XYZ file of C-alpha atoms in Angstrom:
342
model
C -9.646 -35.884 89.844
C -9.507 -33.654 93.081
C -5.727 -33.425 94.945
C -5.786 -32.126 97.780
C -3.032 -31.490 100.320
C -4.339 -29.888 103.778
C -1.763 -28.254 106.206
C -3.185 -27.836 109.186
C -0.493 -25.903 111.320
C 0.026 -23.499 108.855
C -0.667 -19.593 110.068
C -2.978 -17.517 107.793
C -1.376 -13.846 108.560
C 2.353 -15.102 107.718
C 1.017 -16.979 104.424
C -0.421 -13.652 103.243
C 2.367 -11.763 104.515
C 4.973 -13.461 102.421
C 3.147 -12.529 99.563
C 3.642 -9.051 100.344
C 6.752 -9.306 100.985
C 7.527 -10.934 97.575
C 5.921 -7.952 95.917
C 7.421 -6.117 92.763
C 9.725 -3.986 95.245
C 11.137 -6.331 97.224
C 14.279 -5.197 96.789
C 16.066 -1.621 95.680
C 16.275 -1.188 91.767
C 19.255 -1.761 90.050
C 19.245 0.351 86.301
C 20.363 -2.356 83.397
C 22.387 -1.349 80.931
C 20.498 -1.432 77.628
C 20.245 -0.050 74.265
C 17.628 -2.038 72.574
C 15.421 -4.753 73.115
C 15.182 -6.031 76.997
C 14.356 -9.767 76.719
C 13.284 -11.161 79.989
C 15.403 -14.002 80.353
C 12.833 -16.696 82.324
C 9.671 -16.059 80.444
C 10.768 -14.213 76.716
C 8.554 -11.062 77.268
C 10.075 -8.454 74.832
C 10.482 -5.030 76.918
C 11.196 -2.939 73.461
C 13.072 0.248 73.529
C 9.448 1.842 71.465
C 6.576 1.119 73.052
C 3.706 2.088 70.703
C 5.417 5.455 70.396
C 6.485 5.963 73.806
C 10.437 6.004 74.018
C 12.268 3.875 77.057
C 13.705 6.128 79.566
C 15.062 2.890 81.780
C 14.874 -0.757 82.798
C 15.715 -1.919 85.798
C 16.032 -5.128 88.027
C 14.855 -5.175 91.019
C 16.561 -8.904 92.351
C 19.904 -11.025 91.132
C 17.905 -13.046 88.949
C 16.526 -10.350 86.973
C 13.093 -12.407 87.114
C 12.218 -8.992 88.816
C 11.910 -6.337 86.105
C 9.894 -3.532 85.539
C 10.866 -0.065 82.945
C 9.979 3.473 82.312
C 8.477 5.179 79.147
C 8.090 8.676 78.381
C 5.925 10.180 75.450
C 8.353 12.561 72.679
C 5.930 15.630 73.796
C 6.476 14.906 76.960
C 3.038 15.245 79.877
C 2.647 10.893 79.911
C 4.435 7.977 81.901
C 4.167 4.430 81.370
C 5.721 1.879 83.463
C 5.433 -1.847 83.202
C 6.325 -4.223 86.179
C 7.083 -8.017 85.407
C 7.987 -10.210 88.394
C 7.420 -13.488 89.726
C 4.490 -14.749 92.087
C 4.740 -17.934 94.330
C 1.697 -19.677 95.240
C -1.468 -19.043 93.722
C -3.301 -18.298 96.482
C -7.169 -17.191 96.562
C -6.718 -13.716 97.906
C -3.326 -12.759 95.888
C -4.479 -10.512 93.480
C -6.288 -8.529 95.905
C -3.589 -8.442 98.293
C -1.039 -7.141 95.389
C -3.265 -5.063 94.003
C -3.221 -3.487 98.011
C 0.454 -4.111 98.091
C 1.157 -1.615 94.879
C -1.583 1.303 96.168
C 0.148 1.503 99.349
C 3.864 1.851 97.794
C 1.685 5.003 95.800
C 0.504 6.024 99.122
C 3.820 6.147 100.621
C 5.219 8.033 98.053
C 2.600 10.595 98.504
C 2.800 13.862 101.001
C -1.340 13.641 101.959
C -2.545 10.325 101.105
C -3.993 9.288 97.503
C -7.837 8.201 96.550
C -9.142 5.406 94.266
C -11.755 3.895 92.745
C -10.788 0.165 92.340
C -12.598 -2.310 90.196
C -12.132 -5.652 88.598
C -11.001 -5.873 84.931
C -9.651 -9.058 82.639
C -7.404 -9.942 79.265
C -8.880 -13.115 77.575
C -6.914 -14.266 74.332
C -7.157 -18.429 72.743
C -9.342 -19.136 75.435
C -7.043 -18.688 78.481
C -7.901 -15.550 80.959
C -5.825 -13.175 83.363
C -8.276 -11.243 85.763
C -7.271 -7.544 87.490
C -7.505 -4.989 89.397
C -7.595 -1.797 87.943
C -7.792 1.928 89.354
C -8.074 5.752 88.791
C -5.292 6.550 91.707
C -5.759 11.324 92.499
C -2.696 12.288 95.090
C -4.977 14.549 97.069
C -1.944 17.499 97.083
C -1.850 17.744 93.344
C -5.235 16.606 91.992
C -2.656 14.353 89.559
C -4.639 11.004 88.508
C -2.633 8.278 87.255
C -4.013 4.796 86.818
C -2.757 1.579 88.035
C -3.141 -2.236 87.257
C -2.432 -5.232 88.206
C -2.557 -8.354 86.594
C -2.815 -12.072 87.557
C -0.976 -14.095 84.922
C 0.170 -17.833 86.525
C 3.107 -17.520 88.180
C 3.347 -13.982 87.391
C 2.490 -10.439 87.742
C 1.998 -7.958 85.140
C 1.681 -4.096 86.423
C 1.141 -1.370 84.449
C 1.149 2.704 85.826
C 0.076 5.222 83.812
C 0.406 9.192 84.962
C -0.608 12.001 82.630
C -1.871 15.417 82.851
C -2.470 15.040 78.966
C -4.893 12.311 78.163
C -8.286 11.618 79.836
C -9.669 8.441 81.201
C -10.884 7.161 78.084
C -7.592 7.131 76.531
C -5.785 6.074 79.520
C -7.820 2.748 79.256
C -7.199 2.442 75.290
C -4.027 3.046 75.926
C -3.471 -0.027 78.742
C -5.100 -2.499 76.489
C -2.846 -1.957 73.744
C -0.242 -1.922 75.997
C -1.598 -5.560 76.961
C -1.709 -6.346 73.387
C 2.259 -5.904 73.411
C 2.953 -7.958 75.980
C 0.277 -10.576 75.863
C -0.283 -11.579 79.953
C -1.527 -14.694 79.093
C 1.032 -15.866 77.347
C 3.140 -16.169 80.328
C 0.260 -18.247 81.822
C 0.305 -20.572 78.676
C 3.940 -21.135 78.886
C 3.906 -22.449 82.338
C 0.267 -23.014 83.626
C -1.229 -24.116 87.413
C -2.411 -27.056 87.775
C -5.561 -27.438 89.149
C -4.228 -29.077 92.723
C -5.449 -27.601 95.530
C -3.730 -26.963 99.085
C -5.211 -25.850 102.029
C -3.747 -23.936 104.930
C -6.049 -23.829 107.944
C -5.158 -21.314 110.125
C -4.675 -21.920 114.115
C -7.713 -19.987 114.842
C -10.020 -23.202 112.943
C -8.813 -25.568 115.694
C -11.092 -23.753 118.616
C -12.889 -26.803 118.553
C -13.751 -30.008 116.155
C -16.590 -28.589 115.291
C -15.485 -25.227 114.357
C -12.324 -27.504 112.635
C -15.076 -30.177 110.415
C -17.214 -27.203 109.149
C -13.945 -25.120 108.182
C -13.233 -28.135 106.127
C -16.789 -28.152 104.658
C -16.459 -25.071 103.680
C -13.189 -25.295 102.315
C -13.626 -28.601 99.932
C -16.751 -26.908 98.303
C -15.034 -23.967 97.417
C -12.497 -26.231 95.241
C -15.370 -28.099 93.895
C -16.971 -25.038 93.134
C -13.849 -24.001 91.043
C -13.738 -26.906 89.546
C -17.181 -27.358 88.553
C -17.652 -23.601 87.670
C -14.356 -22.170 86.032
C -13.011 -23.080 82.797
C -9.326 -24.739 83.514
C -7.646 -22.748 80.797
C -8.704 -19.385 84.134
C -7.824 -22.081 86.406
C -3.963 -22.179 84.883
C -3.594 -18.343 85.770
C -4.617 -19.056 89.270
C -7.015 -20.208 91.750
C -10.177 -18.327 91.058
C -10.785 -16.133 94.138
C -12.456 -13.594 92.853
C -16.321 -15.393 92.226
C -18.940 -14.357 94.256
C -21.395 -17.563 94.682
C -17.420 -19.367 94.918
C -17.554 -17.747 98.835
C -21.300 -17.664 98.935
C -21.529 -21.985 98.403
C -18.276 -21.596 100.618
C -20.134 -20.238 103.652
C -23.647 -21.646 103.358
C -21.936 -25.234 103.392
C -19.753 -24.630 106.323
C -23.057 -23.244 108.069
C -24.262 -26.644 106.815
C -21.272 -28.720 108.308
C -21.935 -26.841 111.263
C -25.736 -27.148 111.802
C -25.625 -31.318 111.115
C -23.086 -31.562 113.446
C -24.029 -29.753 116.426
C -26.751 -32.464 116.290
C -24.542 -34.372 117.822
C -22.336 -34.940 121.005
C -19.146 -36.081 118.949
C -17.905 -33.036 118.411
C -16.709 -30.264 120.510
C -17.558 -27.154 120.771
C -16.690 -23.227 122.249
C -19.479 -20.563 123.195
C -17.800 -18.936 120.466
C -18.184 -21.227 117.051
C -22.084 -21.146 118.186
C -22.264 -17.763 118.174
C -20.550 -17.592 114.781
C -22.502 -20.516 113.278
C -25.348 -19.055 114.462
C -24.951 -15.610 113.026
C -23.278 -16.769 109.900
C -27.120 -18.715 109.781
C -28.651 -15.639 110.316
C -26.959 -13.274 107.593
C -27.866 -16.617 104.688
C -30.928 -16.976 106.039
C -31.998 -13.024 105.608
C -31.191 -13.424 102.123
C -28.578 -10.944 101.909
C -25.337 -13.449 102.198
C -24.137 -12.182 98.626
C -24.213 -8.483 100.127
C -22.523 -8.824 103.151
C -19.550 -10.771 100.962
C -19.204 -7.657 98.433
C -19.180 -5.626 101.923
C -16.553 -7.367 103.110
C -14.460 -7.981 100.059
C -14.908 -4.026 98.796
C -17.253 -4.881 96.032
C -14.015 -6.828 94.202
C -15.694 -10.097 93.198
C -17.282 -11.437 90.013
C -21.144 -11.040 90.529
C -23.512 -13.760 88.659
C -24.931 -11.602 85.461
C -28.357 -13.085 86.531
C -28.228 -11.640 90.407
C -29.458 -8.466 91.327
C -27.832 -7.345 94.527
C -30.172 -4.902 96.759
C -27.196 -2.388 98.596
C -29.743 -0.246 100.075
C -32.103 -2.907 101.799
C -28.825 -4.550 103.582
C -27.419 -1.752 104.771
C -30.912 -1.149 106.559
C -30.678 -4.672 107.922
C -27.237 -4.186 108.734
C -28.408 -1.445 111.090
C -30.765 -3.422 112.969
C -28.680 -6.546 113.120
C -25.457 -5.536 113.079
C -22.219 -8.450 112.817
C -19.583 -9.237 114.230
C -18.281 -11.619 111.882
C -15.262 -10.755 109.511
C -14.232 -12.986 106.292
C -10.163 -11.193 106.320
C -9.938 -12.968 109.749
C -9.573 -16.251 107.962
C -10.132 -19.909 108.974
C -8.352 -21.344 105.983
C -6.638 -20.360 102.520
C -6.601 -22.763 99.344
C -3.685 -22.158 96.754
C -2.433 -23.552 93.538
C 1.523 -24.693 94.117
C 4.117 -23.259 92.674
C 6.014 -26.816 91.834
């Protein structure tokens, strides 16, 4: 059974911003006087005094409830610093992982004098049938050349963030260290304790109300996305959050949106603005070109899960794009889907 709550007057921009505002640094850090292991009271997660041979140098709370916690560890010989953060999320919106990663990267950028470079990619952690998705990147300070590793994991009603800075470890050693740290904190246990239910809320943006044709088309695309997630993603993975990282979830949804627009345009029942007709026409052009998946990947900075049997041709897509430039921006949302944190 699919339970869907539709909220028509919720501004999407504010909805997305709310998640960024609730990121790890939502308040100034306050050092906690802890000598031994620290237990995160809400999840019973342990921040040990010694983490894989790295000594804890400080543990901090970023809010009064002490639900937003960070700890810093350093190697006894120096040269490597590990920071681990655990903090709450609100609703499991389809974009929250990408937004949270962008927020974390933005904090690093603000502390850099001449900026940074990064190469983000998707990662995951699985145990006992549960799976959490994450974004990880190697971050390089432009001025100093110092490289560090950043990863953010979507763990149900919590985020787990790691930052590893080292002038001793290479990228392979850093990746190995990251997975050993994950085995210590077990992000899937955060999901197991308090999983999301696959009951969707759809927030429609004011832009979706330009006319009735656009609204009914957007509704068709949104419902298709909810159904695709239920049909194609394991329930224990959905327990960690709405699975908005799947390429085909977006491809199927946009195809359905275009299809609904096409069949509804054949009647006079639905009002339409010239901008809506142009939008649907352009979307159909992309679909008919055969480059819909490449277009979606391009729009989402390649941070989507591609099916193993799908071959993408970005070289041909870029050539097509030069001839047929598109005005559609998928970041200008008509709606956002979320699992609610009750």
